[in-house]
CSV table of C-alpha atoms in Angstrom, one decimal:
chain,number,residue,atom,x,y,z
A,1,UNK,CA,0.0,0.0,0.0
A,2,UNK,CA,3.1,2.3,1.0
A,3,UNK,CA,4.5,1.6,-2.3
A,4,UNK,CA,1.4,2.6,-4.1
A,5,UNK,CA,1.1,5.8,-2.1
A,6,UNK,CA,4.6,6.4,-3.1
A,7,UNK,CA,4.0,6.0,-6.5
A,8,UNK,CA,0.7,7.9,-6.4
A,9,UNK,CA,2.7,10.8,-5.4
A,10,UNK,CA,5.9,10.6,-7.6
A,11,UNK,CA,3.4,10.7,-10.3
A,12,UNK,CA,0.9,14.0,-9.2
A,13,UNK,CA,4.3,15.3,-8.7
A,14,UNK,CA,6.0,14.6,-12.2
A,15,UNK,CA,2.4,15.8,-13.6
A,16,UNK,CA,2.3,18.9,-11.6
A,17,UNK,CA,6.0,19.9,-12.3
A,18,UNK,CA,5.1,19.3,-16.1
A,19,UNK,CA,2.0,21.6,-16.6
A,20,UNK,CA,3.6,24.2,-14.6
A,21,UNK,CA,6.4,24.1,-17.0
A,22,UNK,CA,4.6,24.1,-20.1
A,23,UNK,CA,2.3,26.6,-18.5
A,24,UNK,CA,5.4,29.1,-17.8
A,25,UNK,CA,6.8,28.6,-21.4
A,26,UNK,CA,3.2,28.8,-23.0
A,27,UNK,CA,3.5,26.0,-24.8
A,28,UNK,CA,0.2,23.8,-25.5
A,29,UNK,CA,-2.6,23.6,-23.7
A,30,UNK,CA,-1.6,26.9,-22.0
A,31,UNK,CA,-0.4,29.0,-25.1
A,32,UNK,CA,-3.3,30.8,-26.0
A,33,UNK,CA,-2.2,33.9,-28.0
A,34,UNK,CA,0.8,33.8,-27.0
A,35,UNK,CA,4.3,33.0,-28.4
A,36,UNK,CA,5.3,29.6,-27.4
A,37,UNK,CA,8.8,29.1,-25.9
A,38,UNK,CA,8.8,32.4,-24.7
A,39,UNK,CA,7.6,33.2,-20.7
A,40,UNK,CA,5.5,36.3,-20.1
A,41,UNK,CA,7.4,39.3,-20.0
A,42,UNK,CA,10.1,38.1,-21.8
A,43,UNK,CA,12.2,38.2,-24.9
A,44,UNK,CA,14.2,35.5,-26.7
A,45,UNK,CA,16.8,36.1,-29.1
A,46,UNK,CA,16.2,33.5,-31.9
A,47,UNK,CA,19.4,32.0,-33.3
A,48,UNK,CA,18.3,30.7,-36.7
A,49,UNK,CA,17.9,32.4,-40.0
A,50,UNK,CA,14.4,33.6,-40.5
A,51,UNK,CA,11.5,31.2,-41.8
A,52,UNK,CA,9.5,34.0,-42.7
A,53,UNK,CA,8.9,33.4,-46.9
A,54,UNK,CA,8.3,37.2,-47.1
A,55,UNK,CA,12.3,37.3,-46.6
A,56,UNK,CA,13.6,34.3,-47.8
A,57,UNK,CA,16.2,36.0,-50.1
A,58,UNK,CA,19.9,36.8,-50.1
A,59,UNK,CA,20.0,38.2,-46.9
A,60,UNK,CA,23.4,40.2,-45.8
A,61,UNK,CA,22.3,40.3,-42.1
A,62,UNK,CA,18.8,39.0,-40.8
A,63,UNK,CA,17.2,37.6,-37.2
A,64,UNK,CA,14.1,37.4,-35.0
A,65,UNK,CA,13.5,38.3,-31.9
A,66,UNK,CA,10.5,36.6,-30.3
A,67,UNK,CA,8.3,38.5,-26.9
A,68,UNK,CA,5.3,38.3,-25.0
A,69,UNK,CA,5.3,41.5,-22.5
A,70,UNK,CA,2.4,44.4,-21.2
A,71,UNK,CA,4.1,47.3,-22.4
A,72,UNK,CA,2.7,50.5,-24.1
A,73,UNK,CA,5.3,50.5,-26.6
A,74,UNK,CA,7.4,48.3,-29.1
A,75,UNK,CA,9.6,50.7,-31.3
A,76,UNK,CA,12.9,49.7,-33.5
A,77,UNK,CA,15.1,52.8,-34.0
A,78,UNK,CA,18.2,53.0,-36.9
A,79,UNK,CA,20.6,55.3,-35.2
A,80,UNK,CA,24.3,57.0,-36.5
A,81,UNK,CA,26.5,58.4,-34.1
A,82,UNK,CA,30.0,60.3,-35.2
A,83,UNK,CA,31.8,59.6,-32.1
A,84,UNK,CA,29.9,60.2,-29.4
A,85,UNK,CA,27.5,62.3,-30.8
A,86,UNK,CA,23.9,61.1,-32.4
A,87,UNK,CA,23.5,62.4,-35.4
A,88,UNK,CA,20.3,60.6,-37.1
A,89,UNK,CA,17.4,58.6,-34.8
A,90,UNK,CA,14.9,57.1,-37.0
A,91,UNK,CA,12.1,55.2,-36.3
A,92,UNK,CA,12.2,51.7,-38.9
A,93,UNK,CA,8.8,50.9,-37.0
A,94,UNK,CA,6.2,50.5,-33.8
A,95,UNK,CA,3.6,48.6,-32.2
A,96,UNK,CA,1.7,50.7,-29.8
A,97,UNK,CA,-1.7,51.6,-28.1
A,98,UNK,CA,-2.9,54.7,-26.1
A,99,UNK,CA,-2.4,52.3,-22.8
A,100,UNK,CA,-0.4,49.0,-21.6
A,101,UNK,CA,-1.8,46.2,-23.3
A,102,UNK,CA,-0.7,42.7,-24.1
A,103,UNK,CA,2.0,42.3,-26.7
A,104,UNK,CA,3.0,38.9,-28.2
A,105,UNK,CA,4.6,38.4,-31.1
A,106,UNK,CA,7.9,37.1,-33.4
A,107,UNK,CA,9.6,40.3,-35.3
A,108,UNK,CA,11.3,39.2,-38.4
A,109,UNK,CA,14.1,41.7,-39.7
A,110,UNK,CA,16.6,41.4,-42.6
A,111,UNK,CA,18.9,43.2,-44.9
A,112,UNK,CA,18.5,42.1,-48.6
A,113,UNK,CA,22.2,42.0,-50.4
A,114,UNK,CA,25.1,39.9,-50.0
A,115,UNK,CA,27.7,43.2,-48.2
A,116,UNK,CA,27.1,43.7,-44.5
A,117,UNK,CA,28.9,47.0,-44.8
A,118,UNK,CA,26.8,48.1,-47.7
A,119,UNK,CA,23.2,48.3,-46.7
A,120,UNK,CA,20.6,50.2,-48.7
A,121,UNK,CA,17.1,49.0,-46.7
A,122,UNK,CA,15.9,46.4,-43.9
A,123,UNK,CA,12.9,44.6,-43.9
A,124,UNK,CA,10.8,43.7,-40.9
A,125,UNK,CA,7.9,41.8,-40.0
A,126,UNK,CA,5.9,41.8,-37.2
A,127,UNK,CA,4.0,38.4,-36.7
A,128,UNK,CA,1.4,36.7,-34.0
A,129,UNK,CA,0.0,33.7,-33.4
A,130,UNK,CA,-3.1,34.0,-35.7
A,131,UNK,CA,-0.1,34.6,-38.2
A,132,UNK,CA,-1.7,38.0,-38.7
A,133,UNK,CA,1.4,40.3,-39.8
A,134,UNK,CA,2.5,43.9,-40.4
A,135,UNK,CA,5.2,44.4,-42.8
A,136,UNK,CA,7.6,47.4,-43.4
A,137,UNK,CA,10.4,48.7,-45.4
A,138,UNK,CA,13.1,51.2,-44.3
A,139,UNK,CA,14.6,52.6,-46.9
A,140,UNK,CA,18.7,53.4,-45.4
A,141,UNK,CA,19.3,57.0,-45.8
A,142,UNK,CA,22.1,57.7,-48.4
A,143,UNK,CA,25.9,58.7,-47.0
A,144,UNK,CA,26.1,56.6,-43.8
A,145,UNK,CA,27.5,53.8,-45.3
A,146,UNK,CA,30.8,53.1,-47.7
A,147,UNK,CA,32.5,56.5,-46.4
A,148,UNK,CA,34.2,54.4,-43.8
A,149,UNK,CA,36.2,51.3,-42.9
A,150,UNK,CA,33.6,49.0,-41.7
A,151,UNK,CA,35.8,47.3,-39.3
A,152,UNK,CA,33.0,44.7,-37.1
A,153,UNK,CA,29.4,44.4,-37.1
A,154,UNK,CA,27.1,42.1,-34.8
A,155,UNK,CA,23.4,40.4,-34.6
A,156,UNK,CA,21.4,40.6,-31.6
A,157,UNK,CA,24.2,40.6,-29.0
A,158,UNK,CA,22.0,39.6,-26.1
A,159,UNK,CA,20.7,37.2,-24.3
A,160,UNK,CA,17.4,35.9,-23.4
A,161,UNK,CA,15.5,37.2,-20.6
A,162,UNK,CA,12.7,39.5,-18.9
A,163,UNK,CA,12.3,42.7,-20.8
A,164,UNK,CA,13.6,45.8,-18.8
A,165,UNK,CA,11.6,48.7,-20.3
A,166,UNK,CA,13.6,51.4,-21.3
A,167,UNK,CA,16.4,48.8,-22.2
A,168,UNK,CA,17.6,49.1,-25.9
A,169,UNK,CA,18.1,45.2,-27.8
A,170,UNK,CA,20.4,45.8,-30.2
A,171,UNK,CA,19.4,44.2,-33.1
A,172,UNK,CA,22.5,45.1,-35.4
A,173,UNK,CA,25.6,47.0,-35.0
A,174,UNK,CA,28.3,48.3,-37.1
A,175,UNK,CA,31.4,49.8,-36.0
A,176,UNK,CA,33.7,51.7,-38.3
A,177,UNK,CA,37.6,53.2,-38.1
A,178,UNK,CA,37.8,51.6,-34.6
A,179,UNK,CA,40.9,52.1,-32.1
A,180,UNK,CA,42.0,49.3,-31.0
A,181,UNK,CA,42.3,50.1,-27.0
A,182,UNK,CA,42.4,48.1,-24.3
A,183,UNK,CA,39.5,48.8,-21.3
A,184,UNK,CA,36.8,49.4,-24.3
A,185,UNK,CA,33.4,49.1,-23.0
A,186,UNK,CA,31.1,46.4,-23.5
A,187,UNK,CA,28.0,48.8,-23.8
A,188,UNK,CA,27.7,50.4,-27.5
A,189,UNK,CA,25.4,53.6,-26.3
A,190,UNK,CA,28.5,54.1,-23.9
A,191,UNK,CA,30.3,57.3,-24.7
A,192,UNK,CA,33.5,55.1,-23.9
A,193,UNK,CA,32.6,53.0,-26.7
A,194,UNK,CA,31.1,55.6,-28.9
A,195,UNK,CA,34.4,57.7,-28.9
A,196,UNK,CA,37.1,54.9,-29.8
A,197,UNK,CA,34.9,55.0,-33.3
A,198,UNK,CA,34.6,57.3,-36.2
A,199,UNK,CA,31.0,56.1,-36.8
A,200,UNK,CA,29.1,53.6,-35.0
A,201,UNK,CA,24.9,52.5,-36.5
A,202,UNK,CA,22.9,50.9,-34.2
A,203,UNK,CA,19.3,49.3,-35.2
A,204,UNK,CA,17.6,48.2,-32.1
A,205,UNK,CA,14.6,48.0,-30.2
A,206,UNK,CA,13.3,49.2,-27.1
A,207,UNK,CA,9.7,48.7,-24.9
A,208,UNK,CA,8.4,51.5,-22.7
């Protein structure tokens, strides 16, 4: 009888421990319309090329950032600096509301071309689980890139995690004419950082 008590339990317990897991990560029966894989109120930064057909092409830098968070508002921003001054912030696009509401959904983003340091536009799509989609073009404004050596350039340097509002997910970087100095900071919208380059572009995204 002990035994079967025992058993009894380890079982409820496996059981239990499992739906509260897939309940957490939203996956099925819990998912609703939200993004499985992905807790509330976080992000995760998807390490595969995009499936999306609407940007399966030659693709010179692309990823997707999946998110289900309350916020007011999604925006991704394309900004130059010359040193450690900002010199262009442009909106590339938004998801917002006039309050805090739910938002869950996978963002899609891609350069078309085959020259990371030669961008003319980047694509995005904004996707949910009815697979209901806004789409978008940013046309690159002329002059920011080929004037200088494009010396490194990264894809969604961050990790998983809850969403910090305010915080700014860098979704691509290039850094150009760099000096090579040791104690360079790790943060890329430090004015340490900023100032060891001639030009530094930034295309990220930030919930408020």
């Amino acid at each position: 009888m002990k035994k079967i008590v025992t058993v009894i339990g380890i079982l409820i317990i496996t059981i239990g421990g499992t739906l509260m897991y897939l309940s957490h990560m939203n996956y099925w029966p819990f998912q609703g319309d939200k993004v499985t894989g992905v807790p509330d109120g976080e992000i995760k930064n998807v390490r595969s090329q995009p499936s999306s057909d609407e940007l399966s092409m030659l693709l010179a830098a692309s990823g997707e950032v999946d998110y289900n968070v309350k916020a007011k508002t999604m925006d991704v921003y394309f900004d130059v600096y010359k040193r450690d001054t900002r010199v262009r912030h442009e909106r590339v696009t938004a998801q917002a509301g006039e309050k805090a509401a739910q938002m869950n959904s996978r963002f899609v983003w891609g350069i078309p071309g085959s020259d990371m340091f030669a961008p003319s536009e980047i694509r995005v799509i904004m996707r949910n689980v009815q697979e209901s989609y806004a789409q978008n073009t940013f046309v690159i404004p002329k002059g920011i890139f080929g004037k200088e050596n494009g010396d490194s350039a990264r894809t969604q340097p961050f990790e998983d995690g809850k969403i910090k509002m305010g915080e700014k997910y860098i979704l691509q970087l290039w850094e150009f004419n760099k000096k090579y100095e040791a104690g360079d900071s790790n943060d890329p919208f430090s004015k340490e950082f900023l100032k060891e380059r001639e030009q530094t572009v930034i295309l990220y995204m930030v919930f408020n």
